[in-house]
PDB file of C-alpha atoms in Angstrom:
ATOM      1  CA  UNK T   1     -35.966   4.950 -25.638  1.00 48.00           C
ATOM      2  CA  UNK T   2     -35.970   5.951 -21.978  1.00 50.00           C
ATOM      3  CA  UNK T   3     -38.788   3.500 -21.389  1.00 55.00           C
ATOM      4  CA  UNK T   4     -36.442   0.665 -22.307  1.00 62.00           C
ATOM      5  CA  UNK T   5     -34.110   1.454 -19.372  1.00 57.00           C
ATOM      6  CA  UNK T   6     -34.332  -0.925 -16.406  1.00 67.00           C
ATOM      7  CA  UNK T   7     -36.790   0.481 -13.849  1.00 73.00           C
ATOM      8  CA  UNK T   8     -34.264   0.145 -11.035  1.00 74.00           C
ATOM      9  CA  UNK T   9     -31.457   1.981 -12.859  1.00 72.00           C
ATOM     10  CA  UNK T  10     -32.155   5.392 -11.245  1.00 73.00           C
ATOM     11  CA  UNK T  11     -32.016   3.779  -7.840  1.00 73.00           C
ATOM     12  CA  UNK T  12     -28.703   2.102  -8.652  1.00 75.00           C
ATOM     13  CA  UNK T  13     -27.302   5.428  -9.842  1.00 77.00           C
ATOM     14  CA  UNK T  14     -28.499   7.131  -6.670  1.00 76.00           C
ATOM     15  CA  UNK T  15     -27.001   4.371  -4.547  1.00 74.00           C
ATOM     16  CA  UNK T  16     -23.671   4.673  -6.380  1.00 76.00           C
ATOM     17  CA  UNK T  17     -23.603   8.444  -5.848  1.00 75.00           C
ATOM     18  CA  UNK T  18     -24.408   7.982  -2.164  1.00 75.00           C
ATOM     19  CA  UNK T  19     -21.663   5.376  -1.830  1.00 71.00           C
ATOM     20  CA  UNK T  20     -19.075   7.616  -3.483  1.00 71.00           C
ATOM     21  CA  UNK T  21     -20.065  10.483  -1.199  1.00 75.00           C
ATOM     22  CA  UNK T  22     -19.899   8.264   1.888  1.00 76.00           C
ATOM     23  CA  UNK T  23     -16.433   6.984   0.963  1.00 79.00           C
ATOM     24  CA  UNK T  24     -15.203  10.505   0.243  1.00 75.00           C
ATOM     25  CA  UNK T  25     -16.531  11.892   3.523  1.00 82.00           C
ATOM     26  CA  UNK T  26     -15.103   8.944   5.468  1.00 87.00           C
ATOM     27  CA  UNK T  27     -11.684   9.324   3.846  1.00 88.00           C
ATOM     28  CA  UNK T  28     -11.638  13.015   4.764  1.00 89.00           C
ATOM     29  CA  UNK T  29     -12.417  12.231   8.389  1.00 92.00           C
ATOM     30  CA  UNK T  30      -9.750   9.541   8.433  1.00 93.00           C
ATOM     31  CA  UNK T  31      -7.171  11.974   7.019  1.00 95.00           C
ATOM     32  CA  UNK T  32      -7.996  14.576   9.654  1.00 96.00           C
ATOM     33  CA  UNK T  33      -7.906  11.956  12.383  1.00 95.00           C
ATOM     34  CA  UNK T  34      -4.545  10.695  11.152  1.00 96.00           C
ATOM     35  CA  UNK T  35      -3.224  14.263  11.154  1.00 97.00           C
ATOM     36  CA  UNK T  36      -4.304  14.628  14.789  1.00 97.00           C
ATOM     37  CA  UNK T  37      -2.626  11.335  15.692  1.00 97.00           C
ATOM     38  CA  UNK T  38       0.595  12.399  13.989  1.00 97.00           C
ATOM     39  CA  UNK T  39       0.467  15.739  15.784  1.00 97.00           C
ATOM     40  CA  UNK T  40       0.069  13.933  19.095  1.00 97.00           C
ATOM     41  CA  UNK T  41       3.096  11.745  18.352  1.00 97.00           C
ATOM     42  CA  UNK T  42       5.150  14.932  18.010  1.00 97.00           C
ATOM     43  CA  UNK T  43       3.610  16.318  21.194  1.00 97.00           C
ATOM     44  CA  UNK T  44       4.310  13.070  23.046  1.00 97.00           C
ATOM     45  CA  UNK T  45       8.011  13.283  22.129  1.00 97.00           C
ATOM     46  CA  UNK T  46       8.145  16.912  23.261  1.00 96.00           C
ATOM     47  CA  UNK T  47       6.463  16.089  26.579  1.00 97.00           C
ATOM     48  CA  UNK T  48       8.909  13.236  27.149  1.00 97.00           C
ATOM     49  CA  UNK T  49      11.747  15.701  26.631  1.00 96.00           C
ATOM     50  CA  UNK T  50      10.251  18.016  29.269  1.00 96.00           C
ATOM     51  CA  UNK T  51       9.714  15.075  31.598  1.00 96.00           C
ATOM     52  CA  UNK T  52      13.311  13.869  31.203  1.00 96.00           C
ATOM     53  CA  UNK T  53      14.559  17.380  31.953  1.00 96.00           C
ATOM     54  CA  UNK T  54      12.520  17.620  35.146  1.00 96.00           C
ATOM     55  CA  UNK T  55      13.500  14.134  36.295  1.00 95.00           C
ATOM     56  CA  UNK T  56      17.190  14.870  35.779  1.00 93.00           C
ATOM     57  CA  UNK T  57      16.903  18.070  37.805  1.00 91.00           C
ATOM     58  CA  UNK T  58      14.973  16.296  40.558  1.00 90.00           C
ATOM     59  CA  UNK T  59      17.634  13.605  40.730  1.00 86.00           C
ATOM     60  CA  UNK T  60      20.380  16.204  40.921  1.00 85.00           C
ATOM     61  CA  UNK T  61      18.513  18.097  43.646  1.00 80.00           C
ATOM     62  CA  UNK T  62      17.996  14.907  45.654  1.00 76.00           C
ATOM     63  CA  UNK T  63      21.734  14.239  45.581  1.00 76.00           C
ATOM     64  CA  UNK T  64      22.378  17.716  46.961  1.00 77.00           C
ATOM     65  CA  UNK T  65      20.005  17.282  49.887  1.00 70.00           C
ATOM     66  CA  UNK T  66      21.605  16.414  53.191  1.00 63.00           C
ATOM     67  CA  UNK T  67      21.670  12.729  54.119  1.00 55.00           C
ATOM     68  CA  UNK T  68      19.940  11.914  50.854  1.00 56.00           C
ATOM     69  CA  UNK T  69      16.544  12.937  52.271  1.00 63.00           C
ATOM     70  CA  UNK T  70      14.581  14.868  49.681  1.00 66.00           C
ATOM     71  CA  UNK T  71      12.552  17.878  50.750  1.00 81.00           C
ATOM     72  CA  UNK T  72       8.741  17.629  50.584  1.00 86.00           C
ATOM     73  CA  UNK T  73       8.717  19.861  47.495  1.00 87.00           C
ATOM     74  CA  UNK T  74      11.216  17.651  45.694  1.00 89.00           C
ATOM     75  CA  UNK T  75       9.382  14.486  46.752  1.00 89.00           C
ATOM     76  CA  UNK T  76       6.102  15.932  45.485  1.00 93.00           C
ATOM     77  CA  UNK T  77       7.670  16.891  42.183  1.00 94.00           C
ATOM     78  CA  UNK T  78       9.171  13.414  41.812  1.00 93.00           C
ATOM     79  CA  UNK T  79       5.766  11.838  42.464  1.00 95.00           C
ATOM     80  CA  UNK T  80       4.198  14.067  39.795  1.00 96.00           C
ATOM     81  CA  UNK T  81       6.803  12.949  37.255  1.00 96.00           C
ATOM     82  CA  UNK T  82       5.972   9.315  37.972  1.00 96.00           C
ATOM     83  CA  UNK T  83       2.278  10.012  37.519  1.00 97.00           C
ATOM     84  CA  UNK T  84       2.930  11.842  34.258  1.00 97.00           C
ATOM     85  CA  UNK T  85       5.077   8.956  33.017  1.00 97.00           C
ATOM     86  CA  UNK T  86       2.220   6.528  33.645  1.00 97.00           C
ATOM     87  CA  UNK T  87      -0.401   8.710  31.967  1.00 97.00           C
ATOM     88  CA  UNK T  88       1.802   9.396  28.962  1.00 97.00           C
ATOM     89  CA  UNK T  89       2.059   5.663  28.396  1.00 97.00           C
ATOM     90  CA  UNK T  90      -1.699   5.250  28.784  1.00 96.00           C
ATOM     91  CA  UNK T  91      -2.593   8.179  26.526  1.00 96.00           C
ATOM     92  CA  UNK T  92      -0.222   6.915  23.861  1.00 95.00           C
ATOM     93  CA  UNK T  93      -2.640   4.008  23.329  1.00 95.00           C
ATOM     94  CA  UNK T  94      -5.667   6.284  22.775  1.00 95.00           C
ATOM     95  CA  UNK T  95      -4.479   9.873  22.325  1.00 95.00           C
ATOM     96  CA  UNK T  96      -7.787  11.160  20.962  1.00 95.00           C
ATOM     97  CA  UNK T  97      -9.847   9.869  23.872  1.00 96.00           C
ATOM     98  CA  UNK T  98     -11.165  12.902  25.815  1.00 96.00           C
ATOM     99  CA  UNK T  99     -10.947  11.168  29.200  1.00 96.00           C
ATOM    100  CA  UNK T 100      -7.345  10.089  28.624  1.00 96.00           C
ATOM    101  CA  UNK T 101      -6.374  13.566  27.442  1.00 96.00           C
ATOM    102  CA  UNK T 102      -8.068  15.192  30.444  1.00 96.00           C
ATOM    103  CA  UNK T 103      -6.115  12.957  32.832  1.00 97.00           C
ATOM    104  CA  UNK T 104      -2.860  13.655  31.011  1.00 97.00           C
ATOM    105  CA  UNK T 105      -3.572  17.373  30.991  1.00 96.00           C
ATOM    106  CA  UNK T 106      -4.147  17.355  34.745  1.00 96.00           C
ATOM    107  CA  UNK T 107      -0.983  15.349  35.441  1.00 97.00           C
ATOM    108  CA  UNK T 108       1.088  17.640  33.243  1.00 97.00           C
ATOM    109  CA  UNK T 109      -0.086  20.784  34.992  1.00 96.00           C
ATOM    110  CA  UNK T 110       0.487  19.203  38.390  1.00 96.00           C
ATOM    111  CA  UNK T 111       4.107  18.599  37.425  1.00 96.00           C
ATOM    112  CA  UNK T 112       4.496  22.078  35.941  1.00 95.00           C
ATOM    113  CA  UNK T 113       3.026  23.660  39.073  1.00 95.00           C
ATOM    114  CA  UNK T 114       5.356  21.644  41.285  1.00 94.00           C
ATOM    115  CA  UNK T 115       8.321  22.680  39.162  1.00 94.00           C
ATOM    116  CA  UNK T 116       7.347  26.356  39.264  1.00 93.00           C
ATOM    117  CA  UNK T 117       6.985  26.275  43.046  1.00 92.00           C
ATOM    118  CA  UNK T 118      10.422  24.720  43.428  1.00 90.00           C
ATOM    119  CA  UNK T 119      12.140  26.738  40.694  1.00 90.00           C
ATOM    120  CA  UNK T 120      10.066  29.920  40.173  1.00 90.00           C
ATOM    121  CA  UNK T 121      12.765  31.559  38.062  1.00 88.00           C
ATOM    122  CA  UNK T 122      13.384  28.532  35.829  1.00 88.00           C
ATOM    123  CA  UNK T 123      10.277  28.559  33.668  1.00 88.00           C
ATOM    124  CA  UNK T 124      10.040  29.387  29.984  1.00 88.00           C
ATOM    125  CA  UNK T 125       6.961  30.569  28.097  1.00 88.00           C
ATOM    126  CA  UNK T 126       6.819  30.697  24.319  1.00 86.00           C
ATOM    127  CA  UNK T 127       4.423  31.925  21.678  1.00 85.00           C
ATOM    128  CA  UNK T 128       2.992  29.350  19.284  1.00 79.00           C
ATOM    129  CA  UNK T 129       5.620  30.324  16.706  1.00 76.00           C
ATOM    130  CA  UNK T 130       8.450  29.591  19.144  1.00 76.00           C
ATOM    131  CA  UNK T 131       9.124  33.202  20.146  1.00 82.00           C
ATOM    132  CA  UNK T 132      10.085  33.600  23.795  1.00 76.00           C
ATOM    133  CA  UNK T 133       7.168  35.133  25.714  1.00 71.00           C
ATOM    134  CA  UNK T 134       7.383  37.136  28.898  1.00 55.00           C
ATOM    135  CA  UNK T 135       4.478  37.747  31.240  1.00 47.00           C
ATOM    136  CA  UNK T 136       3.625  41.388  31.698  1.00 38.00           C
ATOM    137  CA  UNK T 137       4.042  42.836  35.214  1.00 41.00           C
ATOM    138  CA  UNK T 138       0.962  43.819  37.170  1.00 37.00           C
ATOM    139  CA  UNK T 139       0.128  47.541  37.268  1.00 41.00           C
ATOM    140  CA  UNK T 140       1.710  49.487  40.107  1.00 45.00           C
ATOM    141  CA  UNK T 141      -1.006  50.258  42.655  1.00 40.00           C
ATOM    142  CA  UNK T 142       0.840  53.439  43.732  1.00 42.00           C
ATOM    143  CA  UNK T 143       0.480  54.909  40.259  1.00 43.00           C
ATOM    144  CA  UNK T 144      -3.205  55.614  40.856  1.00 45.00           C
ATOM    145  CA  UNK T 145      -6.347  54.773  38.888  1.00 43.00           C
ATOM    146  CA  UNK T 146      -5.494  57.144  36.053  1.00 50.00           C
ATOM    147  CA  UNK T 147      -2.252  55.401  35.225  1.00 46.00           C
ATOM    148  CA  UNK T 148      -1.966  53.960  31.754  1.00 47.00           C
ATOM    149  CA  UNK T 149      -2.362  50.168  31.949  1.00 45.00           C
ATOM    150  CA  UNK T 150       0.146  47.922  30.203  1.00 46.00           C
ATOM    151  CA  UNK T 151      -0.792  46.317  26.889  1.00 44.00           C
ATOM    152  CA  UNK T 152      -3.282  43.483  27.215  1.00 43.00           C
ATOM    153  CA  UNK T 153      -1.709  40.045  27.363  1.00 42.00           C
ATOM    154  CA  UNK T 154      -2.933  37.194  25.202  1.00 45.00           C
ATOM    155  CA  UNK T 155      -6.217  35.635  26.364  1.00 46.00           C
ATOM    156  CA  UNK T 156      -4.685  32.181  26.797  1.00 52.00           C
ATOM    157  CA  UNK T 157      -1.065  32.557  27.921  1.00 54.00           C
ATOM    158  CA  UNK T 158       1.383  29.926  26.845  1.00 71.00           C
ATOM    159  CA  UNK T 159       2.341  27.157  29.227  1.00 87.00           C
ATOM    160  CA  UNK T 160       5.430  27.787  31.360  1.00 87.00           C
ATOM    161  CA  UNK T 161       7.787  24.929  30.492  1.00 93.00           C
ATOM    162  CA  UNK T 162      10.770  23.785  32.588  1.00 93.00           C
ATOM    163  CA  UNK T 163      13.076  22.808  29.716  1.00 92.00           C
ATOM    164  CA  UNK T 164      14.131  25.944  27.777  1.00 89.00           C
ATOM    165  CA  UNK T 165      12.830  24.844  24.396  1.00 89.00           C
ATOM    166  CA  UNK T 166       9.852  25.990  22.350  1.00 92.00           C
ATOM    167  CA  UNK T 167       9.299  22.483  20.954  1.00 93.00           C
ATOM    168  CA  UNK T 168       6.606  21.519  23.469  1.00 94.00           C
ATOM    169  CA  UNK T 169       4.611  24.720  23.035  1.00 94.00           C
ATOM    170  CA  UNK T 170       4.746  24.480  19.238  1.00 94.00           C
ATOM    171  CA  UNK T 171       3.749  20.806  19.359  1.00 95.00           C
ATOM    172  CA  UNK T 172       0.876  21.572  21.749  1.00 95.00           C
ATOM    173  CA  UNK T 173      -0.441  24.266  19.419  1.00 95.00           C
ATOM    174  CA  UNK T 174      -0.159  22.028  16.347  1.00 96.00           C
ATOM    175  CA  UNK T 175      -1.969  19.194  18.109  1.00 97.00           C
ATOM    176  CA  UNK T 176      -4.767  21.477  19.311  1.00 96.00           C
ATOM    177  CA  UNK T 177      -5.128  22.877  15.802  1.00 96.00           C
ATOM    178  CA  UNK T 178      -5.347  19.382  14.304  1.00 97.00           C
ATOM    179  CA  UNK T 179      -7.949  18.401  16.909  1.00 97.00           C
ATOM    180  CA  UNK T 180      -9.934  21.537  16.131  1.00 96.00           C
ATOM    181  CA  UNK T 181     -10.006  20.703  12.404  1.00 96.00           C
ATOM    182  CA  UNK T 182     -10.991  17.103  13.105  1.00 96.00           C
ATOM    183  CA  UNK T 183     -13.740  18.039  15.553  1.00 96.00           C
ATOM    184  CA  UNK T 184     -15.078  20.634  13.142  1.00 94.00           C
ATOM    185  CA  UNK T 185     -15.352  18.014  10.397  1.00 92.00           C
ATOM    186  CA  UNK T 186     -16.980  15.491  12.733  1.00 92.00           C
ATOM    187  CA  UNK T 187     -19.610  18.025  13.752  1.00 87.00           C
ATOM    188  CA  UNK T 188     -20.576  19.119  10.237  1.00 85.00           C
ATOM    189  CA  UNK T 189     -23.718  17.814   8.566  1.00 82.00           C
ATOM    190  CA  UNK T 190     -23.939  15.470   6.762  1.00 81.00           C
ATOM    191  CA  UNK T 191     -20.423  14.248   7.638  1.00 81.00           C
ATOM    192  CA  UNK T 192     -21.553  13.745  11.224  1.00 82.00           C
ATOM    193  CA  UNK T 193     -23.744  10.894   9.943  1.00 84.00           C
ATOM    194  CA  UNK T 194     -20.625   9.188   8.591  1.00 85.00           C
ATOM    195  CA  UNK T 195     -18.865   9.787  11.908  1.00 84.00           C
ATOM    196  CA  UNK T 196     -21.823   8.288  13.775  1.00 88.00           C
ATOM    197  CA  UNK T 197     -21.945   5.199  11.549  1.00 86.00           C
ATOM    198  CA  UNK T 198     -18.167   4.642  11.751  1.00 84.00           C
ATOM    199  CA  UNK T 199     -18.069   5.529  15.472  1.00 87.00           C
ATOM    200  CA  UNK T 200     -15.633   8.399  15.055  1.00 88.00           C
ATOM    201  CA  UNK T 201     -15.766  10.457  18.237  1.00 92.00           C
ATOM    202  CA  UNK T 202     -14.638  13.995  18.977  1.00 93.00           C
ATOM    203  CA  UNK T 203     -11.164  14.444  20.405  1.00 95.00           C
ATOM    204  CA  UNK T 204      -9.961  16.739  23.197  1.00 95.00           C
ATOM    205  CA  UNK T 205      -7.289  19.385  22.953  1.00 95.00           C
ATOM    206  CA  UNK T 206      -4.511  19.897  25.506  1.00 94.00           C
ATOM    207  CA  UNK T 207      -5.044  23.014  27.583  1.00 87.00           C
TER     208      UNK T 207
END
């Protein structure tokens, strides 16, 4: 009875199985990519909130300066906000592009550094769960080498944000986690073959 089956039937069955697997693997990659894009949309809104906060403070500081002339520190901070505004708009078009994310990451940290130099006491660090985080003080050199060191801080300290809200830090963590899951799926065999065929590239996290 088996001899009566069409000779090409096993090949058609194999092709159908391969097609179903390809579609399933592609759909999984698309879901993970969509999750990363959604996470970036949340991060983008949180970064805009930080940017608006800094710009409002810069504007208020400029009004306080004598004769309306902003100090070099304020002018530098204002320039960094303009650069961040431009790169946010550009990254919004391709948020998973590593080059775009690297440029945005650099612009963000330039603004944060400028803010911290101008307002060293007005920075807020949070854990990924939104808990307020405080940096540990350095050991006192006068206490000697046998002094008990303070507890070890986390390997990658949270970003110091100007606006006192944990939203940006939580959104950054969620985006990085989504990117990690997506990149892990893209790099797995044989799903990486699907990613290569469909031109799905690895994304970059925000540092």
